[in-house]
PDB file of C-alpha atoms in Angstrom:
ATOM      1  CA  MET K   1      31.260 -88.634 -89.745  1.00 28.00           C
ATOM      2  CA  ALA K   2      30.032 -91.641 -88.229  1.00 36.00           C
ATOM      3  CA  ARG K   3      27.130 -91.031 -85.883  1.00 36.00           C
ATOM      4  CA  TYR K   4      28.242 -93.924 -83.357  1.00 39.00           C
ATOM      5  CA  GLY K   5      28.647 -94.343 -79.662  1.00 41.00           C
ATOM      6  CA  PRO K   6      27.598 -91.335 -77.374  1.00 39.00           C
ATOM      7  CA  ARG K   7      27.347 -88.775 -80.150  1.00 41.00           C
ATOM      8  CA  MET K   8      24.042 -90.310 -81.279  1.00 45.00           C
ATOM      9  CA  GLU K   9      21.502 -88.992 -78.801  1.00 49.00           C
ATOM     10  CA  ALA K  10      20.028 -91.951 -76.681  1.00 48.00           C
ATOM     11  CA  ASN K  11      16.352 -91.363 -77.897  1.00 49.00           C
ATOM     12  CA  ARG K  12      17.247 -91.269 -81.686  1.00 43.00           C
ATOM     13  CA  ARG K  13      19.400 -94.231 -81.283  1.00 44.00           C
ATOM     14  CA  ARG K  14      16.444 -96.080 -79.471  1.00 45.00           C
ATOM     15  CA  GLU K  15      13.961 -94.910 -82.359  1.00 44.00           C
ATOM     16  CA  LEU K  16      16.220 -95.895 -85.247  1.00 44.00           C
ATOM     17  CA  SER K  17      17.140 -99.430 -83.626  1.00 43.00           C
ATOM     18  CA  TRP K  18      13.463-100.492 -83.047  1.00 46.00           C
ATOM     19  CA  ALA K  19      12.778 -99.774 -86.863  1.00 44.00           C
ATOM     20  CA  PHE K  20      14.532-103.372 -87.171  1.00 48.00           C
ATOM     21  CA  GLN K  21      11.794-105.019 -85.448  1.00 49.00           C
ATOM     22  CA  ALA K  22      10.051-105.946 -88.599  1.00 48.00           C
ATOM     23  CA  GLY K  23      11.389-107.114 -91.997  1.00 53.00           C
ATOM     24  CA  ALA K  24      13.617-109.895 -90.764  1.00 56.00           C
ATOM     25  CA  ASP K  25      13.301-111.965 -93.916  1.00 62.00           C
ATOM     26  CA  GLN K  26      14.394-109.012 -96.224  1.00 60.00           C
ATOM     27  CA  TYR K  27      17.224-108.052 -93.861  1.00 63.00           C
ATOM     28  CA  ASP K  28      18.578-111.694 -93.987  1.00 64.00           C
ATOM     29  CA  ARG K  29      18.389-111.813 -97.639  1.00 69.00           C
ATOM     30  CA  VAL K  30      20.003-108.549 -98.617  1.00 66.00           C
ATOM     31  CA  ARG K  31      22.437-107.655 -95.795  1.00 75.00           C
ATOM     32  CA  PRO K  32      25.916-109.010 -96.277  1.00 84.00           C
ATOM     33  CA  GLY K  33      27.712-111.605 -94.157  1.00 89.00           C
ATOM     34  CA  TYR K  34      31.239-111.138 -92.821  1.00 94.00           C
ATOM     35  CA  PRO K  35      34.032-112.726 -94.635  1.00 95.00           C
ATOM     36  CA  PRO K  36      35.800-115.443 -92.607  1.00 96.00           C
ATOM     37  CA  ARG K  37      39.233-113.763 -92.462  1.00 95.00           C
ATOM     38  CA  ALA K  38      37.623-110.673 -91.005  1.00 96.00           C
ATOM     39  CA  VAL K  39      35.978-112.662 -88.213  1.00 97.00           C
ATOM     40  CA  ASP K  40      38.712-115.281 -87.353  1.00 96.00           C
ATOM     41  CA  GLY K  41      41.155-112.692 -86.168  1.00 94.00           C
ATOM     42  CA  LEU K  42      38.706-111.228 -83.711  1.00 97.00           C
ATOM     43  CA  ILE K  43      38.167-114.648 -81.966  1.00 97.00           C
ATOM     44  CA  PRO K  44      40.905-115.709 -79.195  1.00 95.00           C
ATOM     45  CA  ALA K  45      42.663-118.969 -79.453  1.00 94.00           C
ATOM     46  CA  GLY K  46      41.134-121.545 -77.245  1.00 95.00           C
ATOM     47  CA  ALA K  47      37.656-119.835 -76.907  1.00 97.00           C
ATOM     48  CA  ARG K  48      34.782-122.139 -76.323  1.00 98.00           C
ATOM     49  CA  GLU K  49      31.973-120.220 -75.234  1.00 98.00           C
ATOM     50  CA  ALA K  50      30.602-116.942 -77.124  1.00 98.00           C
ATOM     51  CA  VAL K  51      27.609-114.584 -76.783  1.00 98.00           C
ATOM     52  CA  ASP K  52      26.741-112.933 -80.088  1.00 98.00           C
ATOM     53  CA  VAL K  53      24.941-109.548 -78.844  1.00 98.00           C
ATOM     54  CA  GLY K  54      22.624-107.966 -81.476  1.00 95.00           C
ATOM     55  CA  ALA K  55      22.760-111.073 -83.270  1.00 96.00           C
ATOM     56  CA  GLY K  56      19.776-110.219 -85.496  1.00 92.00           C
ATOM     57  CA  THR K  57      19.121-113.086 -88.149  1.00 92.00           C
ATOM     58  CA  GLY K  58      22.517-114.742 -87.433  1.00 95.00           C
ATOM     59  CA  LYS K  59      24.905-113.060 -90.080  1.00 94.00           C
ATOM     60  CA  LEU K  60      27.866-113.311 -87.633  1.00 97.00           C
ATOM     61  CA  THR K  61      26.560-116.141 -85.518  1.00 98.00           C
ATOM     62  CA  THR K  62      26.858-118.557 -88.573  1.00 96.00           C
ATOM     63  CA  ARG K  63      30.676-117.952 -88.682  1.00 97.00           C
ATOM     64  CA  LEU K  64      31.011-118.541 -84.813  1.00 98.00           C
ATOM     65  CA  VAL K  65      29.251-121.775 -85.177  1.00 98.00           C
ATOM     66  CA  ASP K  66      31.423-122.656 -88.079  1.00 97.00           C
ATOM     67  CA  LEU K  67      34.606-122.110 -85.868  1.00 97.00           C
ATOM     68  CA  GLY K  68      33.137-124.567 -83.380  1.00 97.00           C
ATOM     69  CA  LEU K  69      31.970-122.188 -80.746  1.00 98.00           C
ATOM     70  CA  ASN K  70      29.050-122.911 -78.504  1.00 98.00           C
ATOM     71  CA  VAL K  71      27.040-119.638 -79.027  1.00 98.00           C
ATOM     72  CA  HIS K  72      24.330-117.873 -77.346  1.00 98.00           C
ATOM     73  CA  ALA K  73      22.542-115.398 -79.581  1.00 98.00           C
ATOM     74  CA  VAL K  74      21.091-112.316 -77.703  1.00 98.00           C
ATOM     75  CA  ASP K  75      18.833-109.986 -79.478  1.00 95.00           C
ATOM     76  CA  PRO K  76      15.737-107.603 -78.287  1.00 93.00           C
ATOM     77  CA  SER K  77      13.806-108.627 -81.503  1.00 90.00           C
ATOM     78  CA  PRO K  78      11.947-111.850 -81.425  1.00 91.00           C
ATOM     79  CA  VAL K  79      11.423-111.719 -85.045  1.00 89.00           C
ATOM     80  CA  MET K  80      14.914-111.530 -85.598  1.00 89.00           C
ATOM     81  CA  LEU K  81      15.690-114.413 -83.351  1.00 94.00           C
ATOM     82  CA  GLU K  82      13.049-116.523 -85.028  1.00 92.00           C
ATOM     83  CA  GLN K  83      14.826-116.077 -88.444  1.00 91.00           C
ATOM     84  CA  LEU K  84      18.110-117.004 -86.908  1.00 95.00           C
ATOM     85  CA  SER K  85      16.765-120.064 -85.465  1.00 96.00           C
ATOM     86  CA  LEU K  86      15.366-121.367 -88.750  1.00 94.00           C
ATOM     87  CA  LYS K  87      18.919-121.286 -90.133  1.00 93.00           C
ATOM     88  CA  LEU K  88      20.819-122.338 -86.769  1.00 97.00           C
ATOM     89  CA  PRO K  89      18.411-124.367 -84.696  1.00 96.00           C
ATOM     90  CA  ASP K  90      21.149-125.478 -82.321  1.00 94.00           C
ATOM     91  CA  VAL K  91      22.030-122.037 -81.120  1.00 97.00           C
ATOM     92  CA  VAL K  92      20.275-120.836 -77.859  1.00 97.00           C
ATOM     93  CA  VAL K  93      18.654-117.796 -78.443  1.00 98.00           C
ATOM     94  CA  VAL K  94      18.007-115.217 -75.727  1.00 97.00           C
ATOM     95  CA  PRO K  95      15.789-112.009 -75.608  1.00 96.00           C
ATOM     96  CA  GLY K  96      17.771-109.326 -74.317  1.00 96.00           C
ATOM     97  CA  THR K  97      20.088-106.349 -75.006  1.00 96.00           C
ATOM     98  CA  ALA K  98      23.888-105.289 -74.928  1.00 97.00           C
ATOM     99  CA  GLU K  99      23.105-103.361 -71.742  1.00 97.00           C
ATOM    100  CA  GLU K 100      21.083-106.299 -70.057  1.00 97.00           C
ATOM    101  CA  THR K 101      21.744-109.763 -71.666  1.00 98.00           C
ATOM    102  CA  THR K 102      20.210-111.765 -68.682  1.00 97.00           C
ATOM    103  CA  LEU K 103      23.204-114.239 -68.842  1.00 98.00           C
ATOM    104  CA  PRO K 104      25.198-115.501 -65.702  1.00 98.00           C
ATOM    105  CA  ASP K 105      28.371-113.775 -64.501  1.00 98.00           C
ATOM    106  CA  ALA K 106      31.690-114.953 -66.063  1.00 98.00           C
ATOM    107  CA  CYS K 107      29.934-117.461 -68.393  1.00 98.00           C
ATOM    108  CA  VAL K 108      31.981-116.972 -71.870  1.00 98.00           C
ATOM    109  CA  ASP K 109      35.194-116.401 -73.426  1.00 98.00           C
ATOM    110  CA  VAL K 110      34.057-113.919 -76.128  1.00 98.00           C
ATOM    111  CA  VAL K 111      31.356-111.364 -76.425  1.00 98.00           C
ATOM    112  CA  THR K 112      30.809-110.496 -80.307  1.00 98.00           C
ATOM    113  CA  VAL K 113      28.667-107.367 -81.462  1.00 98.00           C
ATOM    114  CA  ALA K 114      28.177-107.108 -85.141  1.00 96.00           C
ATOM    115  CA  GLN K 115      26.623-104.122 -86.787  1.00 91.00           C
ATOM    116  CA  ALA K 116      24.993-103.164 -83.462  1.00 92.00           C
ATOM    117  CA  TRP K 117      27.465-101.361 -81.039  1.00 95.00           C
ATOM    118  CA  HIS K 118      26.440 -97.795 -82.360  1.00 88.00           C
ATOM    119  CA  TRP K 119      22.870 -98.660 -81.054  1.00 87.00           C
ATOM    120  CA  CYS K 120      24.124 -99.408 -77.603  1.00 93.00           C
ATOM    121  CA  ASP K 121      24.997 -97.254 -74.564  1.00 95.00           C
ATOM    122  CA  PRO K 122      28.829 -97.930 -74.712  1.00 96.00           C
ATOM    123  CA  VAL K 123      29.253 -97.413 -70.977  1.00 97.00           C
ATOM    124  CA  ALA K 124      26.476 -99.760 -69.885  1.00 97.00           C
ATOM    125  CA  ALA K 125      27.178-102.253 -72.608  1.00 98.00           C
ATOM    126  CA  SER K 126      30.814-102.491 -71.777  1.00 98.00           C
ATOM    127  CA  ALA K 127      29.886-103.102 -68.207  1.00 98.00           C
ATOM    128  CA  GLU K 128      27.508-105.788 -69.065  1.00 98.00           C
ATOM    129  CA  ALA K 129      30.085-107.418 -71.465  1.00 98.00           C
ATOM    130  CA  ALA K 130      32.717-107.330 -68.584  1.00 98.00           C
ATOM    131  CA  ARG K 131      30.242-109.018 -66.106  1.00 98.00           C
ATOM    132  CA  ILE K 132      29.466-111.983 -68.606  1.00 98.00           C
ATOM    133  CA  LEU K 133      33.081-112.387 -69.566  1.00 98.00           C
ATOM    134  CA  ARG K 134      35.499-114.756 -68.076  1.00 98.00           C
ATOM    135  CA  PRO K 135      38.991-113.202 -66.817  1.00 98.00           C
ATOM    136  CA  GLY K 136      40.977-112.131 -69.720  1.00 97.00           C
ATOM    137  CA  GLY K 137      38.098-112.544 -72.004  1.00 98.00           C
ATOM    138  CA  THR K 138      37.598-110.819 -75.431  1.00 98.00           C
ATOM    139  CA  LEU K 139      35.072-108.314 -76.556  1.00 98.00           C
ATOM    140  CA  SER K 140      34.927-108.020 -80.463  1.00 98.00           C
ATOM    141  CA  LEU K 141      33.121-105.535 -82.428  1.00 98.00           C
ATOM    142  CA  ILE K 142      32.698-105.566 -86.161  1.00 97.00           C
ATOM    143  CA  TRP K 143      31.052-103.591 -88.740  1.00 96.00           C
ATOM    144  CA  ASN K 144      30.580-103.972 -92.660  1.00 93.00           C
ATOM    145  CA  GLN K 145      30.726-100.866 -94.536  1.00 93.00           C
ATOM    146  CA  LEU K 146      30.177 -99.962 -98.290  1.00 94.00           C
ATOM    147  CA  ASP K 147      33.529 -98.974 -99.565  1.00 95.00           C
ATOM    148  CA  THR K 148      32.723 -95.269-100.353  1.00 93.00           C
ATOM    149  CA  SER K 149      36.385 -94.502-101.718  1.00 93.00           C
ATOM    150  CA  VAL K 150      34.723 -95.967-105.043  1.00 95.00           C
ATOM    151  CA  PRO K 151      32.779 -92.897-106.569  1.00 96.00           C
ATOM    152  CA  TRP K 152      29.624 -94.879-107.691  1.00 97.00           C
ATOM    153  CA  VAL K 153      29.289 -96.428-104.153  1.00 96.00           C
ATOM    154  CA  HIS K 154      29.864 -93.046-102.484  1.00 94.00           C
ATOM    155  CA  ARG K 155      26.991 -91.484-104.411  1.00 96.00           C
ATOM    156  CA  PHE K 156      24.887 -94.638-103.790  1.00 96.00           C
ATOM    157  CA  SER K 157      25.631 -94.537-100.083  1.00 94.00           C
ATOM    158  CA  ARG K 158      24.448 -90.662-100.060  1.00 93.00           C
ATOM    159  CA  ILE K 159      21.142 -91.637-101.755  1.00 95.00           C
ATOM    160  CA  ILE K 160      20.182 -94.348 -99.230  1.00 93.00           C
ATOM    161  CA  HIS K 161      21.277 -92.214 -96.265  1.00 89.00           C
ATOM    162  CA  ALA K 162      23.919 -94.368 -95.063  1.00 79.00           C
ATOM    163  CA  GLY K 163      25.331 -91.918 -92.560  1.00 64.00           C
ATOM    164  CA  ASP K 164      27.493 -94.424 -90.825  1.00 64.00           C
ATOM    165  CA  VAL K 165      30.487 -94.107 -92.827  1.00 77.00           C
ATOM    166  CA  LEU K 166      33.576 -94.824 -90.594  1.00 87.00           C
ATOM    167  CA  LYS K 167      36.908 -93.262 -91.177  1.00 86.00           C
ATOM    168  CA  PRO K 168      40.002 -95.593 -91.316  1.00 86.00           C
ATOM    169  CA  ASP K 169      41.288 -94.373 -87.871  1.00 90.00           C
ATOM    170  CA  PHE K 170      37.779 -94.853 -86.342  1.00 93.00           C
ATOM    171  CA  LEU K 171      38.124 -96.349 -82.958  1.00 95.00           C
ATOM    172  CA  PRO K 172      34.676 -97.347 -81.121  1.00 95.00           C
ATOM    173  CA  SER K 173      33.789 -95.829 -77.664  1.00 95.00           C
ATOM    174  CA  VAL K 174      34.059 -98.427 -74.856  1.00 97.00           C
ATOM    175  CA  GLY K 175      34.193 -98.625 -71.135  1.00 97.00           C
ATOM    176  CA  VAL K 176      37.166 -98.367 -68.949  1.00 97.00           C
ATOM    177  CA  GLU K 177      36.774-102.069 -68.393  1.00 98.00           C
ATOM    178  CA  PHE K 178      38.570-102.879 -71.590  1.00 98.00           C
ATOM    179  CA  SER K 179      42.075-102.358 -73.178  1.00 97.00           C
ATOM    180  CA  LYS K 180      42.598-100.262 -76.190  1.00 94.00           C
ATOM    181  CA  PRO K 181      40.905-101.764 -79.228  1.00 95.00           C
ATOM    182  CA  GLU K 182      43.197-103.629 -81.849  1.00 96.00           C
ATOM    183  CA  ARG K 183      41.833-102.672 -85.204  1.00 96.00           C
ATOM    184  CA  GLN K 184      41.680-104.709 -88.424  1.00 96.00           C
ATOM    185  CA  LEU K 185      40.524-103.608 -91.757  1.00 96.00           C
ATOM    186  CA  THR K 186      39.318-106.084 -94.403  1.00 97.00           C
ATOM    187  CA  PRO K 187      38.486-105.077 -98.110  1.00 96.00           C
ATOM    188  CA  TRP K 188      36.364-107.528 -99.907  1.00 97.00           C
ATOM    189  CA  SER K 189      33.366-107.366-102.369  1.00 96.00           C
ATOM    190  CA  LEU K 190      30.110-108.882-102.925  1.00 94.00           C
ATOM    191  CA  PRO K 191      28.025-109.402-106.175  1.00 95.00           C
ATOM    192  CA  MET K 192      24.749-107.906-105.879  1.00 94.00           C
ATOM    193  CA  SER K 193      21.848-107.376-108.406  1.00 95.00           C
ATOM    194  CA  THR K 194      20.460-103.775-108.938  1.00 95.00           C
ATOM    195  CA  ASP K 195      17.185-105.335-107.182  1.00 92.00           C
ATOM    196  CA  ASP K 196      19.360-106.400-104.183  1.00 92.00           C
ATOM    197  CA  LEU K 197      20.843-102.800-103.942  1.00 94.00           C
ATOM    198  CA  VAL K 198      17.305-101.533-103.665  1.00 93.00           C
ATOM    199  CA  GLY K 199      16.580-104.236-101.020  1.00 90.00           C
ATOM    200  CA  LEU K 200      19.571-103.227 -99.155  1.00 90.00           C
ATOM    201  CA  ALA K 201      18.369 -99.485 -98.929  1.00 91.00           C
ATOM    202  CA  GLN K 202      15.066-100.577 -97.701  1.00 89.00           C
ATOM    203  CA  SER K 203      16.706-102.634 -95.043  1.00 81.00           C
ATOM    204  CA  ARG K 204      18.350 -99.583 -93.464  1.00 82.00           C
ATOM    205  CA  SER K 205      16.961 -97.761 -90.407  1.00 77.00           C
ATOM    206  CA  TYR K 206      16.548 -94.463 -92.368  1.00 83.00           C
ATOM    207  CA  TYR K 207      14.018 -96.326 -94.790  1.00 86.00           C
ATOM    208  CA  LEU K 208      12.407 -98.212 -92.255  1.00 82.00           C
ATOM    209  CA  SER K 209      11.815 -95.281 -89.990  1.00 84.00           C
ATOM    210  CA  ALA K 210      10.777 -92.850 -92.828  1.00 90.00           C
ATOM    211  CA  ASN K 211       7.420 -91.785 -94.024  1.00 93.00           C
ATOM    212  CA  LYS K 212       5.907 -92.801 -97.406  1.00 95.00           C
ATOM    213  CA  GLU K 213       7.066 -89.597 -99.207  1.00 96.00           C
ATOM    214  CA  SER K 214      10.518 -89.960 -97.997  1.00 95.00           C
ATOM    215  CA  ARG K 215      10.588 -93.721 -98.972  1.00 95.00           C
ATOM    216  CA  ASP K 216       9.021 -93.050-102.388  1.00 96.00           C
ATOM    217  CA  ARG K 217      11.524 -90.256-103.046  1.00 96.00           C
ATOM    218  CA  MET K 218      14.545 -92.483-102.091  1.00 95.00           C
ATOM    219  CA  LEU K 219      13.300 -95.401-104.437  1.00 96.00           C
ATOM    220  CA  GLY K 220      12.858 -92.770-107.252  1.00 97.00           C
ATOM    221  CA  ASN K 221      16.317 -91.411-106.882  1.00 97.00           C
ATOM    222  CA  LEU K 222      17.697 -95.095-106.623  1.00 96.00           C
ATOM    223  CA  ASP K 223      15.807 -96.061-109.990  1.00 96.00           C
ATOM    224  CA  TRP K 224      17.217 -92.979-111.693  1.00 97.00           C
ATOM    225  CA  TYR K 225      20.736 -93.345-110.440  1.00 97.00           C
ATOM    226  CA  LEU K 226      21.237 -97.276-111.140  1.00 97.00           C
ATOM    227  CA  LEU K 227      19.135 -97.641-114.163  1.00 96.00           C
ATOM    228  CA  GLU K 228      19.393 -94.240-115.877  1.00 96.00           C
ATOM    229  CA  HIS K 229      22.600 -92.494-114.852  1.00 97.00           C
ATOM    230  CA  LEU K 230      24.774 -95.603-114.495  1.00 97.00           C
ATOM    231  CA  GLY K 231      22.732 -97.440-117.288  1.00 97.00           C
ATOM    232  CA  HIS K 232      22.385-100.719-115.579  1.00 96.00           C
ATOM    233  CA  GLU K 233      19.361-103.211-116.317  1.00 93.00           C
ATOM    234  CA  ARG K 234      17.060-104.024-113.458  1.00 87.00           C
ATOM    235  CA  HIS K 235      18.571-107.531-112.802  1.00 90.00           C
ATOM    236  CA  ASP K 236      22.310-106.535-113.642  1.00 95.00           C
ATOM    237  CA  VAL K 237      24.820-108.024-111.147  1.00 96.00           C
ATOM    238  CA  LEU K 238      27.448-105.496-109.777  1.00 96.00           C
ATOM    239  CA  ASP K 239      30.506-106.254-107.836  1.00 96.00           C
ATOM    240  CA  VAL K 240      29.905-104.194-104.566  1.00 96.00           C
ATOM    241  CA  PRO K 241      32.926-103.103-102.550  1.00 97.00           C
ATOM    242  CA  TYR K 242      32.886-103.498 -98.864  1.00 96.00           C
ATOM    243  CA  VAL K 243      35.450-103.043 -95.933  1.00 96.00           C
ATOM    244  CA  THR K 244      34.924-104.609 -92.763  1.00 97.00           C
ATOM    245  CA  PHE K 245      36.100-102.921 -89.628  1.00 97.00           C
ATOM    246  CA  GLY K 246      37.051-105.260 -86.756  1.00 98.00           C
ATOM    247  CA  PHE K 247      38.024-104.246 -83.270  1.00 98.00           C
ATOM    248  CA  ARG K 248      39.349-106.831 -80.538  1.00 98.00           C
ATOM    249  CA  LEU K 249      39.513-105.591 -76.867  1.00 98.00           C
ATOM    250  CA  THR K 250      40.623-107.539 -73.815  1.00 98.00           C
ATOM    251  CA  LEU K 251      39.137-107.370 -70.319  1.00 98.00           C
ATOM    252  CA  ARG K 252      41.372-105.637 -67.869  1.00 98.00           C
ATOM    253  CA  PRO K 253      42.293-107.666 -64.779  1.00 95.00           C
TER     254      PRO K 253
END
């Protein structure tokens, strides 16, 4: 079961989210981006101004810029925003959170939150998104997820403690300001080396917040699984299946 929204205790959510304050280079290198077809359907026709909340190193921001949107990137981590600026120097970066973006009222057409809504207080974050959106604006939420219907991926996800496994009928918790989410699922795949898979594990909140003993145990289990049990070499490239969950919500009048 996914540990998203109000079901994750606020203190634990805060503790895990702060684990991302370091390691921006690795995060940017090993975390997947978002396939264009998964993003494009979440952006309303005619949108010009966007805020990417929890932008991190710019995995989603890049696609928004490619679509011709004027984007503000909001994130609480200066390290992440610094990494984003190296790739996207024309994007305005704003230190802030989903609950407090510091942006003006009614200033954008679309608010996007990629791989981050589960770190937010959904009631406060919904109210803030409603405040900065123009009338009829769109809130778009998106998650990449390993396709755990594939047996080897399922076991890999268990080893790396990828507890955020969404069921196909999952709907995010949002405030009353927004309509019922429109859901789209996009299956795709990404070539990754076994080294990249280890790096992916090291970029996750469980590893980042774990002690040395737990980290060493995870890495040992990964080596055994990938190299001995599955029989791969250290630099073999695997086709890793993903599913992208996208949700589009409209600001109520």
